[in-house]
Short mmCIF file of C-alpha atoms in Angstrom, two decimals:
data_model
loop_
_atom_site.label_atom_id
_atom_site.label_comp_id
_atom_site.label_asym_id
_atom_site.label_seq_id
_atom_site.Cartn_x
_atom_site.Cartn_y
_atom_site.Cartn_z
CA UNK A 1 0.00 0.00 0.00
CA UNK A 2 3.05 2.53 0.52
CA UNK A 3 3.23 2.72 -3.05
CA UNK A 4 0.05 3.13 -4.31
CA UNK A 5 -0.51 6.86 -5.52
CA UNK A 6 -3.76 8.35 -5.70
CA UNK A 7 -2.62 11.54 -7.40
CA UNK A 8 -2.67 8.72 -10.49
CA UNK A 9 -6.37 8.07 -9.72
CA UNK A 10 -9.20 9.65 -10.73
CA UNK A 11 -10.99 11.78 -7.77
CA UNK A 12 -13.89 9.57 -7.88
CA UNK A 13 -11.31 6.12 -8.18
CA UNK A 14 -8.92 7.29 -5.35
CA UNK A 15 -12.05 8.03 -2.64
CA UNK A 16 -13.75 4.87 -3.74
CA UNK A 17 -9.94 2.70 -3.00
CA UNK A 18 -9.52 5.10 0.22
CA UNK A 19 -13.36 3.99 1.21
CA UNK A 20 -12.53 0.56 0.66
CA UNK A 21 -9.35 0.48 2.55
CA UNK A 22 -11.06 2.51 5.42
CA UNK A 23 -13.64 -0.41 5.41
CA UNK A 24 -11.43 -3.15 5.47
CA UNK A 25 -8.72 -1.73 8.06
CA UNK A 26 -12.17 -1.11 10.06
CA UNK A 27 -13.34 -4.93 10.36
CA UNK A 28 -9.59 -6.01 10.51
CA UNK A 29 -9.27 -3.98 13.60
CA UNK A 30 -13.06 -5.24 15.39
CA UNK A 31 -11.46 -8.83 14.44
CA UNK A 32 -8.61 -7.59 16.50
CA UNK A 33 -11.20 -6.99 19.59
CA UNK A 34 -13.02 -10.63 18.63
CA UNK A 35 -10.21 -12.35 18.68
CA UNK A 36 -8.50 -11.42 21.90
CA UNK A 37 -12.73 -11.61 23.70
CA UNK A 38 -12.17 -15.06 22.28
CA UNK A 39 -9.26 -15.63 23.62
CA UNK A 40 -10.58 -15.05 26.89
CA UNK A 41 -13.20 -17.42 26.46
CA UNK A 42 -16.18 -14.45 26.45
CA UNK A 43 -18.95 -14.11 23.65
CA UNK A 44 -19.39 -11.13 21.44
CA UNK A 45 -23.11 -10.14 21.37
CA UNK A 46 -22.93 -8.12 18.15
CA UNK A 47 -21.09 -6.58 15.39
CA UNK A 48 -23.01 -2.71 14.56
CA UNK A 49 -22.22 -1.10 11.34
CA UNK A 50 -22.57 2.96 11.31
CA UNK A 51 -21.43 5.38 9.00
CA UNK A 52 -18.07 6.04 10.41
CA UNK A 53 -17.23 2.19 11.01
CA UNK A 54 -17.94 -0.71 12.90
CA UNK A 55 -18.34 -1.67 16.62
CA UNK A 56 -17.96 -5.01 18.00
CA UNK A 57 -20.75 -4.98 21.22
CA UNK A 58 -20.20 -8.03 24.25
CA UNK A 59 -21.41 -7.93 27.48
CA UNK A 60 -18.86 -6.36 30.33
CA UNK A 61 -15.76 -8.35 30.95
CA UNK A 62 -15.28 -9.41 34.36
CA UNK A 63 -12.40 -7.62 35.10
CA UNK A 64 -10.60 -4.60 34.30
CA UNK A 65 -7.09 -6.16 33.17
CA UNK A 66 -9.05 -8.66 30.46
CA UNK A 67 -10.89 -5.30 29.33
CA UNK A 68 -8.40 -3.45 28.59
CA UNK A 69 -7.00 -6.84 27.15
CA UNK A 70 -9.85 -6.71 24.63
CA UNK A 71 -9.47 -2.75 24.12
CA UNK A 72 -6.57 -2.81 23.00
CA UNK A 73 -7.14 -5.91 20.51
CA UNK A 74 -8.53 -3.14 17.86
CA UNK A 75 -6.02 -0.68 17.84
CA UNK A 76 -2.89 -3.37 17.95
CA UNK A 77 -4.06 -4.84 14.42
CA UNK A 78 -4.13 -1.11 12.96
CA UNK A 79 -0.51 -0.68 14.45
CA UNK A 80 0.71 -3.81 13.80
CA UNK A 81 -0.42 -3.12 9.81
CA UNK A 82 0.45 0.94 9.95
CA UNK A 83 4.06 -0.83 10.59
CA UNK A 84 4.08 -3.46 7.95
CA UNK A 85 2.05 -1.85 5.39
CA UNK A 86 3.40 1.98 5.94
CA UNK A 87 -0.28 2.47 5.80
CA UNK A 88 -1.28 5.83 6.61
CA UNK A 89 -4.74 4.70 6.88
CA UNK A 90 -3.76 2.03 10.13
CA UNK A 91 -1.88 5.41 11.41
CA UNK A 92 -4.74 7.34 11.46
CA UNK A 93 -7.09 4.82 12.50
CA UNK A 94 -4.87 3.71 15.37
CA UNK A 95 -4.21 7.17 16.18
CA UNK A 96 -8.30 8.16 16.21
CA UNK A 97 -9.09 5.37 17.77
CA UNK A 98 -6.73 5.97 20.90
CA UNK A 99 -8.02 9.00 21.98
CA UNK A 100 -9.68 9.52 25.17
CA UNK A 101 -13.28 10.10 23.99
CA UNK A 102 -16.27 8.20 24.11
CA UNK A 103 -16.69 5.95 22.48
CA UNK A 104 -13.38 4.97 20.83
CA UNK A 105 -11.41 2.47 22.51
CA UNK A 106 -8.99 5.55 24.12
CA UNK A 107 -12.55 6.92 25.53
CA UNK A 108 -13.89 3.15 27.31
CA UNK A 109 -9.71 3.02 28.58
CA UNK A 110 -9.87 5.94 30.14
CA UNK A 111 -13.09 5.50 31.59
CA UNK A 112 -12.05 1.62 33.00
CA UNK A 113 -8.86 2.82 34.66
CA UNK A 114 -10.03 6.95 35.15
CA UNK A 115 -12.05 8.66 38.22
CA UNK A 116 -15.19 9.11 36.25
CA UNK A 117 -15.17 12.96 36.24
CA UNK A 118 -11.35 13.20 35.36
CA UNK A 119 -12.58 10.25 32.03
CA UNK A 120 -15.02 12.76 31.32
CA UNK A 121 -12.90 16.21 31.40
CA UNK A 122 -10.08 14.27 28.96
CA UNK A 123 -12.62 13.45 27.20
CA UNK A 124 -14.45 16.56 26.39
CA UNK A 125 -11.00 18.48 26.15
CA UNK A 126 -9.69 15.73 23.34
CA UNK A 127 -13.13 16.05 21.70
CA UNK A 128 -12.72 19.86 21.90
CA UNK A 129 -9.09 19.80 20.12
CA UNK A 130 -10.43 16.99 17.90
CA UNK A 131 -13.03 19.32 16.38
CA UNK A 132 -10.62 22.65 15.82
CA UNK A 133 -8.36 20.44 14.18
CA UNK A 134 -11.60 19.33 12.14
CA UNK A 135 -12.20 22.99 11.56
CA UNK A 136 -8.18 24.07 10.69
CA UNK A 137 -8.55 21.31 8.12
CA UNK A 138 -11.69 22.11 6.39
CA UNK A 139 -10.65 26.04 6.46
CA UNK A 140 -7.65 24.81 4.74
CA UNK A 141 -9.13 22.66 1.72
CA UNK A 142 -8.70 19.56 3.22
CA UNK A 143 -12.23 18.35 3.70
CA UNK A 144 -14.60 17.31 6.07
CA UNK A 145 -14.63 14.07 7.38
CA UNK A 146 -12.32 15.19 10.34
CA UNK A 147 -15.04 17.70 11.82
CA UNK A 148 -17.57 14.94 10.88
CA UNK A 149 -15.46 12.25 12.98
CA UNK A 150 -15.76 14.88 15.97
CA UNK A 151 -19.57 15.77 15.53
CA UNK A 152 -20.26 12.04 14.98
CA UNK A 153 -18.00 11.82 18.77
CA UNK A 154 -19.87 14.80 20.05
CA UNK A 155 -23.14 13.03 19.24
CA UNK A 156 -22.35 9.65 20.51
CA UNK A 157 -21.08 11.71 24.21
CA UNK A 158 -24.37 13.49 23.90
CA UNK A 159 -26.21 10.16 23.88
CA UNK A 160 -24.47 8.32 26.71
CA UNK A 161 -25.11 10.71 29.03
#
């Protein structure tokens, strides 16, 4: 994947391949998750698709080590193929998906091993820098899917509460 060039694509090629990869890298990394809850001899209770990715639902793990066990399953498959694949697409997706906010795997890490109010104030300040980034980008050409990540986030944190 390091030397595939999208700038030799057309627009509509290179976002259909980049939605592709997104997708796969996305039920690579909740295999990542299934595996290890499998590994641990727990059931997964359901596999959601949304419209930014995938989420791999179980019921709560019976303690907080073989949690963060199964939290960190996703995340180590996008790292483990940002490193063999120079994929900046694992990067990213490992990068986004460690964050402390709710509900990425950062957010439900920091909430297992957090006081609940200092969870919560990482939370809303990573959210917070998540969306001005979001904003700096689209201000500078780069599109939107950035500030929609963070208003998708902003949603999901409105939800839970």
């Amino acid at each position: 994947f390091a030397g595939w060039r999208l700038d030799h694509m057309t627009p509509r090629t290179a976002v259909i391949v980049i939605f592709a990869l997104v997708l796969l890298f996305s039920v690579l990394h909740e295999c990542g998750h299934l595996t290890v809850l499998c590994a641990l001899g727990l059931q997964p209770r359901q596999l959601r698709l949304s419209f930014y990715g995938m989420a791999l639902r179980y019921d709560r793990v019976p303690d907080r080590r073989r949690e963060t066990a199964v939290l960190f399953g996703g995340p180590a498959v996008n790292l483990i193929l940002w490193v063999l694949l120079r994929d900046p697409a694992n990067g990213a997706l490992f990068l986004l998906n460690m964050l402390p906010i709710f509900p990425l795997d950062g957010g439900r890490l920091a909430a297992l091993w957090l006081p609940r109010r200092l969870a919560a104030v990482l939370s809303a300040l990573a959210l917070a820098v998540l969306t001005g980034l979001g904003g700096y980008v689209l201000y500078r050409g780069g599109g939107v899917s950035l500030l929609g990540i963070s208003l998708y986030l902003m949603l999901s944190n409105l939800r839970s509460v």
